[in-house]
Short mmCIF file of C-alpha atoms in Angstrom, two decimals:
data_model
loop_
_atom_site.label_atom_id
_atom_site.label_comp_id
_atom_site.label_asym_id
_atom_site.label_seq_id
_atom_site.Cartn_x
_atom_site.Cartn_y
_atom_site.Cartn_z
CA UNK A 8 6.38 -16.83 -52.39
CA UNK A 9 2.31 -17.43 -51.94
CA UNK A 10 0.97 -16.88 -48.42
CA UNK A 11 -2.02 -18.01 -46.98
CA UNK A 12 -3.20 -16.60 -43.53
CA UNK A 13 -5.57 -19.00 -41.37
CA UNK A 14 -7.22 -17.56 -37.93
CA UNK A 15 -7.85 -20.38 -35.65
CA UNK A 16 -10.91 -19.72 -33.02
CA UNK A 17 -14.55 -20.82 -32.54
CA UNK A 18 -15.02 -17.43 -30.97
CA UNK A 19 -13.85 -15.92 -34.44
CA UNK A 20 -16.86 -17.90 -36.21
CA UNK A 21 -19.21 -16.68 -33.69
CA UNK A 22 -18.76 -13.36 -34.02
CA UNK A 23 -17.55 -12.89 -30.71
CA UNK A 24 -14.20 -11.26 -31.75
CA UNK A 25 -13.69 -9.25 -34.65
CA UNK A 26 -10.75 -10.65 -36.29
CA UNK A 27 -8.25 -7.58 -36.61
CA UNK A 28 -5.05 -9.91 -37.18
CA UNK A 29 -5.85 -10.77 -41.05
CA UNK A 30 -6.33 -7.05 -41.99
CA UNK A 31 -2.80 -6.18 -40.20
CA UNK A 32 -0.94 -9.13 -41.66
CA UNK A 33 -2.17 -8.58 -45.07
CA UNK A 34 -1.24 -4.94 -45.25
CA UNK A 35 2.29 -5.81 -43.74
CA UNK A 36 2.84 -8.75 -45.92
CA UNK A 37 1.89 -6.54 -49.07
CA UNK A 38 4.52 -3.82 -47.92
CA UNK A 39 6.90 -6.69 -48.12
CA UNK A 40 5.76 -7.28 -51.45
CA UNK A 41 4.62 -10.77 -50.11
CA UNK A 42 1.02 -11.80 -51.86
CA UNK A 43 -1.86 -13.28 -49.68
CA UNK A 44 -3.87 -15.63 -51.71
CA UNK A 45 -6.49 -16.81 -49.34
CA UNK A 46 -7.65 -16.22 -45.90
CA UNK A 47 -9.63 -18.65 -43.81
CA UNK A 48 -10.89 -18.90 -40.48
CA UNK A 49 -11.23 -22.11 -38.58
CA UNK A 50 -12.61 -23.19 -35.47
CA UNK A 51 -11.07 -25.01 -32.61
CA UNK A 52 -11.52 -28.09 -34.17
CA UNK A 53 -8.48 -30.71 -34.85
CA UNK A 54 -9.86 -32.50 -37.96
CA UNK A 55 -10.96 -29.62 -39.77
CA UNK A 56 -7.79 -27.63 -38.93
CA UNK A 57 -5.64 -30.57 -40.31
CA UNK A 58 -7.78 -30.66 -43.88
CA UNK A 59 -7.45 -26.81 -43.78
CA UNK A 60 -3.55 -27.27 -43.61
CA UNK A 61 -3.44 -29.76 -46.27
CA UNK A 62 -5.62 -27.66 -48.52
CA UNK A 63 -3.27 -24.59 -48.01
CA UNK A 64 -0.21 -26.19 -49.00
CA UNK A 65 -1.69 -27.60 -51.92
CA UNK A 66 -1.51 -23.81 -53.59
CA UNK A 67 0.71 -21.99 -51.07
CA UNK A 68 4.31 -22.54 -49.90
CA UNK A 69 3.90 -20.36 -46.72
CA UNK A 70 0.99 -20.67 -43.87
CA UNK A 71 0.50 -17.93 -41.10
CA UNK A 72 -1.69 -19.07 -38.38
CA UNK A 73 -2.72 -17.06 -35.65
CA UNK A 74 -4.45 -18.28 -32.30
CA UNK A 75 -4.75 -21.67 -30.76
CA UNK A 76 -1.28 -21.46 -28.85
CA UNK A 77 -2.76 -21.27 -25.47
CA UNK A 78 -2.39 -23.91 -22.52
CA UNK A 79 -6.05 -25.38 -22.71
CA UNK A 80 -6.89 -28.63 -24.59
CA UNK A 81 -8.87 -26.68 -27.26
CA UNK A 82 -5.84 -24.80 -28.12
CA UNK A 83 -4.59 -27.29 -31.06
CA UNK A 84 -2.72 -25.14 -33.69
CA UNK A 85 0.69 -26.28 -32.50
CA UNK A 86 -0.37 -30.08 -32.49
CA UNK A 87 -1.69 -29.88 -35.97
CA UNK A 88 1.60 -28.25 -37.47
CA UNK A 89 3.66 -30.64 -35.54
CA UNK A 90 1.27 -33.72 -37.10
CA UNK A 91 1.42 -32.19 -40.73
CA UNK A 92 5.04 -32.13 -40.71
CA UNK A 93 5.51 -35.09 -38.79
CA UNK A 94 7.19 -33.47 -35.91
CA UNK A 95 7.64 -34.56 -32.29
CA UNK A 96 7.53 -32.10 -29.26
CA UNK A 97 10.59 -31.46 -26.93
CA UNK A 98 10.41 -29.19 -23.71
CA UNK A 99 12.13 -25.69 -24.45
CA UNK A 100 13.76 -24.61 -21.03
CA UNK A 101 14.26 -21.18 -22.23
CA UNK A 102 10.34 -20.82 -22.92
CA UNK A 103 9.46 -22.26 -19.60
CA UNK A 104 11.70 -19.62 -17.85
CA UNK A 105 10.26 -16.46 -19.74
CA UNK A 106 6.48 -18.18 -19.25
CA UNK A 107 7.09 -18.38 -15.31
CA UNK A 108 8.65 -14.91 -15.19
CA UNK A 109 5.33 -13.07 -17.06
CA UNK A 110 3.09 -15.47 -14.87
CA UNK A 111 4.81 -14.49 -11.58
CA UNK A 112 4.96 -10.65 -12.87
CA UNK A 113 1.19 -10.78 -13.33
CA UNK A 114 0.60 -11.90 -9.92
CA UNK A 115 -0.23 -15.44 -10.40
CA UNK A 116 0.61 -17.33 -7.25
CA UNK A 117 -0.40 -20.82 -8.57
CA UNK A 118 1.32 -22.24 -11.58
CA UNK A 119 -0.79 -25.55 -13.48
CA UNK A 120 0.84 -28.06 -15.26
CA UNK A 121 -1.29 -27.27 -18.36
CA UNK A 122 0.96 -24.16 -18.52
CA UNK A 123 3.80 -26.22 -19.52
CA UNK A 124 2.13 -27.00 -23.01
CA UNK A 125 2.85 -23.53 -24.20
CA UNK A 126 6.64 -24.54 -23.74
CA UNK A 127 6.58 -27.71 -26.03
CA UNK A 128 7.94 -27.21 -29.15
CA UNK A 129 8.23 -29.30 -32.44
CA UNK A 130 11.42 -30.57 -33.02
CA UNK A 131 13.56 -28.51 -35.60
CA UNK A 132 11.33 -25.63 -35.25
CA UNK A 133 12.34 -21.82 -34.91
CA UNK A 134 11.16 -20.82 -31.83
CA UNK A 135 9.98 -16.66 -31.51
CA UNK A 136 9.89 -15.09 -28.04
CA UNK A 137 6.85 -13.76 -26.84
CA UNK A 138 7.20 -9.93 -25.04
CA UNK A 139 3.83 -9.55 -24.41
CA UNK A 140 2.40 -13.02 -23.27
CA UNK A 141 3.26 -16.52 -22.55
CA UNK A 142 2.75 -18.44 -25.88
CA UNK A 143 5.85 -18.51 -27.91
CA UNK A 144 5.63 -18.40 -31.62
CA UNK A 145 6.86 -21.39 -34.15
CA UNK A 146 8.26 -21.46 -37.28
CA UNK A 147 8.58 -24.95 -39.21
CA UNK A 148 9.97 -25.27 -42.45
CA UNK A 149 10.56 -28.35 -44.71
CA UNK A 150 10.86 -29.00 -48.66
CA UNK A 151 10.26 -25.41 -49.58
CA UNK A 152 7.49 -25.14 -47.13
CA UNK A 153 7.11 -23.18 -44.00
CA UNK A 154 4.51 -22.66 -41.32
CA UNK A 155 4.50 -19.60 -38.75
CA UNK A 156 2.29 -19.63 -35.63
CA UNK A 157 1.81 -16.78 -33.70
CA UNK A 158 -0.53 -16.06 -30.68
CA UNK A 159 -4.20 -14.70 -31.10
CA UNK A 160 -4.15 -11.65 -29.21
CA UNK A 161 -3.56 -8.82 -31.33
CA UNK A 162 -0.93 -6.97 -29.26
CA UNK A 163 1.15 -10.10 -28.68
CA UNK A 164 0.66 -11.15 -32.72
CA UNK A 165 1.69 -7.54 -33.83
CA UNK A 166 4.61 -7.30 -31.39
CA UNK A 167 5.93 -10.98 -32.54
CA UNK A 168 5.24 -10.36 -36.05
CA UNK A 169 7.54 -7.06 -35.82
CA UNK A 170 10.32 -8.65 -34.00
CA UNK A 171 10.57 -12.15 -34.93
CA UNK A 172 8.53 -12.89 -38.31
CA UNK A 173 9.08 -9.86 -40.32
CA UNK A 174 12.91 -9.96 -40.26
CA UNK A 175 12.46 -13.53 -41.31
CA UNK A 176 10.19 -12.89 -43.89
CA UNK A 177 12.30 -9.96 -45.43
CA UNK A 178 14.96 -12.58 -46.93
CA UNK A 179 12.14 -13.75 -49.27
CA UNK A 180 11.48 -10.32 -50.59
CA UNK A 181 13.03 -8.72 -53.58
CA UNK A 182 12.87 -5.41 -52.02
CA UNK A 183 15.83 -3.82 -49.76
CA UNK A 184 14.53 -2.73 -46.24
CA UNK A 185 16.35 -0.82 -44.09
CA UNK A 186 15.58 0.30 -40.43
CA UNK A 187 16.49 3.28 -38.31
CA UNK A 188 15.56 3.16 -34.26
CA UNK A 189 14.81 6.09 -32.31
CA UNK A 190 15.18 5.71 -28.37
CA UNK A 191 12.86 8.09 -26.31
CA UNK A 192 12.93 8.79 -22.42
CA UNK A 193 10.60 10.66 -20.57
CA UNK A 194 7.42 10.06 -22.54
CA UNK A 195 5.05 7.26 -22.68
CA UNK A 196 4.20 4.97 -25.39
CA UNK A 197 0.46 6.06 -25.48
CA UNK A 198 1.18 10.00 -25.66
CA UNK A 199 3.98 9.52 -27.79
CA UNK A 200 1.59 7.65 -30.30
CA UNK A 201 -1.26 10.16 -29.88
CA UNK A 202 1.25 13.02 -30.88
CA UNK A 203 2.53 11.28 -34.12
CA UNK A 204 -0.71 9.56 -34.85
CA UNK A 205 -1.37 11.35 -38.14
CA UNK A 206 1.99 10.37 -39.19
CA UNK A 207 1.42 6.62 -38.58
CA UNK A 208 -2.22 6.57 -39.92
CA UNK A 209 -0.69 7.81 -43.25
CA UNK A 210 2.25 5.46 -43.27
CA UNK A 211 2.93 3.11 -46.06
CA UNK A 212 6.80 3.69 -46.83
CA UNK A 213 8.34 3.94 -44.68
CA UNK A 214 6.48 2.33 -41.78
CA UNK A 215 6.54 2.95 -38.01
CA UNK A 216 6.33 0.61 -35.31
CA UNK A 217 6.67 1.65 -31.56
CA UNK A 218 7.65 -0.63 -28.76
CA UNK A 219 7.53 -0.03 -25.23
CA UNK A 220 10.35 -0.58 -23.05
CA UNK A 221 10.95 -0.35 -19.17
CA UNK A 222 10.67 3.54 -18.86
CA UNK A 223 11.50 4.16 -22.39
CA UNK A 224 9.86 3.80 -25.93
CA UNK A 225 11.41 2.58 -28.98
CA UNK A 226 10.54 3.79 -32.50
CA UNK A 227 11.41 1.88 -35.45
CA UNK A 228 11.49 3.43 -38.64
CA UNK A 229 11.69 1.08 -41.82
CA UNK A 230 11.81 1.99 -45.44
CA UNK A 231 11.49 -0.45 -48.34
CA UNK A 232 13.22 0.00 -51.91
CA UNK A 233 15.32 -1.55 -54.31
CA UNK A 234 17.76 1.19 -53.92
CA UNK A 235 19.52 1.45 -50.63
CA UNK A 236 20.22 4.99 -50.83
CA UNK A 237 16.47 5.65 -51.31
CA UNK A 238 15.76 3.79 -48.40
CA UNK A 239 17.80 5.87 -46.02
CA UNK A 240 16.69 9.31 -47.78
CA UNK A 241 12.95 8.45 -46.95
CA UNK A 242 13.81 7.12 -43.31
CA UNK A 243 15.70 10.68 -43.03
CA UNK A 244 12.89 12.71 -44.27
CA UNK A 245 10.62 10.76 -41.84
CA UNK A 246 12.58 11.14 -39.05
CA UNK A 247 13.17 14.74 -39.39
CA UNK A 248 9.31 15.36 -39.41
CA UNK A 249 9.29 13.54 -35.99
CA UNK A 250 12.06 15.50 -34.56
CA UNK A 251 10.59 18.86 -35.65
CA UNK A 252 6.78 17.68 -34.04
CA UNK A 253 6.36 19.71 -30.80
CA UNK A 254 6.44 17.68 -27.67
CA UNK A 255 8.42 14.76 -29.38
CA UNK A 256 11.70 15.60 -30.43
CA UNK A 257 12.93 16.85 -27.09
CA UNK A 258 12.65 13.26 -25.70
CA UNK A 259 14.76 11.53 -28.30
CA UNK A 260 18.02 10.45 -27.06
CA UNK A 261 19.59 8.20 -29.53
CA UNK A 262 19.09 7.33 -33.28
CA UNK A 263 20.78 4.36 -34.75
CA UNK A 264 20.48 0.86 -36.17
CA UNK A 265 19.33 -2.28 -35.00
CA UNK A 266 22.39 -2.66 -32.50
CA UNK A 267 20.37 -0.05 -30.14
CA UNK A 268 17.08 -1.74 -30.37
CA UNK A 269 17.28 -4.73 -28.11
CA UNK A 270 18.85 -3.37 -24.78
CA UNK A 271 16.80 -2.20 -21.67
CA UNK A 272 18.27 0.99 -22.05
CA UNK A 273 21.24 2.94 -24.03
CA UNK A 274 21.21 5.99 -21.77
CA UNK A 275 24.15 4.51 -19.75
CA UNK A 276 26.06 4.50 -23.18
CA UNK A 277 25.07 8.07 -23.93
CA UNK A 278 25.87 9.37 -20.73
CA UNK A 279 29.21 7.89 -20.72
CA UNK A 280 30.16 9.16 -23.85
CA UNK A 281 29.13 12.55 -23.08
CA UNK A 282 31.47 12.64 -20.10
CA UNK A 283 34.25 11.10 -21.93
CA UNK A 284 33.91 13.13 -25.24
CA UNK A 285 33.94 16.29 -23.14
CA UNK A 286 36.51 15.37 -20.57
CA UNK A 287 33.97 15.73 -17.58
CA UNK A 288 34.31 13.86 -14.63
CA UNK A 289 31.37 12.65 -12.50
CA UNK A 290 31.00 11.04 -8.83
CA UNK A 291 27.93 9.20 -7.90
CA UNK A 292 26.14 8.79 -4.43
CA UNK A 293 23.25 6.09 -4.14
CA UNK A 294 21.10 5.21 -1.54
CA UNK A 295 17.86 3.02 -2.76
CA UNK A 296 19.81 2.48 -6.34
CA UNK A 297 22.52 0.65 -4.45
CA UNK A 298 25.20 0.98 -7.06
CA UNK A 299 23.09 0.32 -10.00
CA UNK A 300 24.06 3.90 -11.68
CA UNK A 301 27.68 3.12 -11.38
CA UNK A 302 27.31 -0.55 -12.58
CA UNK A 303 25.47 1.15 -15.62
CA UNK A 304 27.97 3.41 -16.51
CA UNK A 305 31.15 0.89 -15.94
CA UNK A 306 29.36 -1.15 -18.53
CA UNK A 307 31.42 1.34 -21.22
CA UNK A 308 34.91 0.87 -21.44
CA UNK A 309 37.11 4.08 -21.28
CA UNK A 310 35.02 5.34 -18.36
CA UNK A 311 37.32 4.98 -15.76
CA UNK A 312 38.96 8.68 -16.40
CA UNK A 313 35.40 10.23 -16.01
CA UNK A 314 33.90 8.14 -13.30
CA UNK A 315 35.78 9.51 -10.37
CA UNK A 316 34.08 7.31 -7.35
CA UNK A 317 30.59 5.74 -6.48
CA UNK A 318 29.67 5.78 -3.21
CA UNK A 319 26.59 3.43 -1.72
CA UNK A 320 25.33 5.52 1.35
CA UNK A 321 22.10 3.53 2.26
CA UNK A 322 21.84 4.58 6.04
CA UNK A 323 21.23 7.92 7.50
CA UNK A 324 24.90 7.63 9.37
CA UNK A 325 26.70 7.00 6.04
CA UNK A 326 24.93 9.70 4.58
CA UNK A 327 26.06 12.29 7.31
CA UNK A 328 29.76 10.81 7.98
CA UNK A 329 30.56 10.11 4.23
CA UNK A 330 29.09 12.86 2.32
CA UNK A 331 28.36 15.43 5.08
CA UNK A 332 24.67 15.53 5.00
CA UNK A 333 23.57 17.34 8.01
CA UNK A 334 22.23 15.63 10.57
CA UNK A 335 19.57 18.11 11.35
CA UNK A 336 18.59 18.30 7.58
CA UNK A 337 17.76 14.69 7.85
CA UNK A 338 15.72 14.58 11.25
CA UNK A 339 13.83 17.74 9.76
CA UNK A 340 13.15 16.40 6.47
CA UNK A 341 14.11 12.77 6.60
CA UNK A 342 16.32 10.96 4.70
CA UNK A 343 13.97 10.58 1.43
CA UNK A 344 13.49 14.11 0.81
CA UNK A 345 14.67 16.98 -1.51
CA UNK A 346 17.01 18.60 0.95
CA UNK A 347 18.90 15.42 1.64
CA UNK A 348 19.25 14.54 -2.13
CA UNK A 349 20.76 18.21 -2.25
CA UNK A 350 23.43 17.51 0.11
CA UNK A 351 24.29 14.32 -0.98
CA UNK A 352 25.11 15.60 -4.48
CA UNK A 353 26.72 18.44 -3.28
CA UNK A 354 28.81 16.32 -0.82
CA UNK A 355 29.84 13.67 -3.08
CA UNK A 356 30.85 16.12 -5.77
CA UNK A 357 33.01 18.19 -3.04
CA UNK A 358 35.09 15.33 -2.44
CA UNK A 359 37.08 14.94 -5.59
CA UNK A 360 35.85 18.12 -7.14
CA UNK A 361 34.10 16.40 -9.88
CA UNK A 362 32.31 18.58 -12.71
CA UNK A 363 28.91 16.49 -12.11
CA UNK A 364 27.32 14.55 -9.32
CA UNK A 365 24.35 12.61 -8.90
CA UNK A 366 22.86 11.34 -5.99
CA UNK A 367 19.38 8.84 -5.34
CA UNK A 368 17.31 8.72 -2.10
CA UNK A 369 14.13 7.09 -1.97
CA UNK A 370 11.83 4.42 -0.81
CA UNK A 371 11.93 0.98 -2.99
CA UNK A 372 9.62 -1.04 -0.84
CA UNK A 373 8.00 -3.37 -0.47
CA UNK A 374 7.02 -1.25 2.74
CA UNK A 375 7.39 2.52 3.50
CA UNK A 376 9.38 3.97 5.95
CA UNK A 377 8.47 5.29 9.47
CA UNK A 378 7.72 8.74 7.67
CA UNK A 379 4.83 7.21 6.00
CA UNK A 380 6.16 8.40 2.54
CA UNK A 381 4.68 6.29 -0.19
CA UNK A 382 6.64 3.37 -1.62
CA UNK A 383 8.11 4.60 -5.19
CA UNK A 384 9.01 8.18 -4.02
CA UNK A 385 12.62 9.05 -5.54
CA UNK A 386 14.67 12.25 -5.53
CA UNK A 387 17.02 12.74 -7.81
CA UNK A 388 19.71 15.63 -7.20
CA UNK A 389 22.35 16.38 -9.92
CA UNK A 390 25.20 18.68 -9.22
CA UNK A 391 26.01 20.26 -12.44
CA UNK A 392 29.34 22.77 -12.08
CA UNK A 393 28.17 24.64 -9.26
CA UNK A 394 24.44 24.28 -9.65
CA UNK A 395 22.35 21.65 -8.11
CA UNK A 396 18.51 20.49 -9.30
CA UNK A 397 16.61 18.07 -7.57
CA UNK A 398 13.80 15.93 -9.16
CA UNK A 399 10.94 14.52 -7.28
CA UNK A 400 9.63 11.04 -9.06
CA UNK A 401 6.73 8.40 -8.08
CA UNK A 402 7.56 5.34 -9.61
CA UNK A 403 5.18 2.36 -9.75
CA UNK A 404 6.22 -1.40 -9.40
CA UNK A 405 8.22 -3.82 -7.28
CA UNK A 406 11.50 -3.11 -5.57
CA UNK A 407 13.67 -3.92 -8.50
CA UNK A 408 11.70 -2.01 -11.03
CA UNK A 409 11.64 1.00 -9.03
CA UNK A 410 15.49 0.80 -8.08
CA UNK A 411 15.65 0.49 -12.21
CA UNK A 412 13.50 3.17 -13.26
CA UNK A 413 15.16 5.50 -10.81
CA UNK A 414 18.90 4.67 -12.03
CA UNK A 415 17.98 5.10 -15.41
CA UNK A 416 15.79 8.77 -14.74
CA UNK A 417 19.12 9.83 -12.74
CA UNK A 418 21.25 8.99 -15.83
CA UNK A 419 18.58 11.09 -17.94
CA UNK A 420 18.98 13.88 -15.83
CA UNK A 421 22.55 13.62 -15.56
CA UNK A 422 22.48 13.59 -19.49
CA UNK A 423 20.09 16.82 -19.91
CA UNK A 424 22.57 18.70 -17.26
CA UNK A 425 25.52 17.80 -19.56
CA UNK A 426 23.98 19.05 -22.81
CA UNK A 427 22.79 22.10 -20.90
CA UNK A 428 26.46 23.03 -19.92
CA UNK A 429 27.90 22.49 -23.85
#
């Protein structure tokens, strides 16, 4: 495979933006054993970009273009690629749904018609989802030629390359590639990157890539070799170094193959397995999470013997009558308090004499309660074979995100308490 990199954007020619994309892609392609034979920068000019494409395909079979996938008239990359291959456009519904979701989350109240341009896809193209922005990536294949289009912003481009383009290109490499995924909870992406920066700076083989998920961080370790066993040995050595690193290893909760990489969280599966394998039982009392913790656990088949009951006790009356929370506790400290969370956990554990219990109470928003406590304040109480611990959290986000973060945090607290008892 012969590759040419084309960067699109007049701002690059003017020096307004430093082009870091080509350096990144050249390094990544070299690690795949794929050679870059030329790098070209073109302004936002349709005629010049088409001529550049024609020239590129005279000598290369693969062209990778970054930039020019935005919603404005001067974003011409997709149109030029479609014209070169003689493809018409169609409206890609899934991409449009994802674009709307991202624009809405970012606070955009007005969606203009030109945003739909990013959901127009050349016929027969492979669509690459953009997890960090709005412009989907595109791959067009024809007569042993292929063009790969990715967004220009480096964060979007790198994420798309790692998740979509790299797996696509690996099939053209003579090397074998093996990846292992490590899931972290309780440490942010930036802090984790700081703690293993020296490892990442010297990475060549295996390579490391960090992905931020909602409340979690995913690390991918990829090794390449003509020998599968050698790949696995390199990955294991790298993983051992990371696990030994102070302030890092304790946040790892799961290591596995690509099957653990796509879901929002795997904590539910990990906790369910710990309960089942050790014949432990658990009861759950949920206020602000509204049954979400139970819902996560029942995704795991075989949990019925361990999960004794789940109670949604949203009102103060329910907490008092169903769980035995003292009325004076609620009046003195408020429904959202460490004291109420503790009594909720004790109460739900006592009902069926479960080994473990978890209880949540908090303020999911969008407004605070009469106490004036901040939106996002959550108390998570875990009962573990006679002992109760309570954790105070303050989550940021909309109502759904706060509830999700609280549910995952609760699962992690259960996980840690089970491990302490083993």
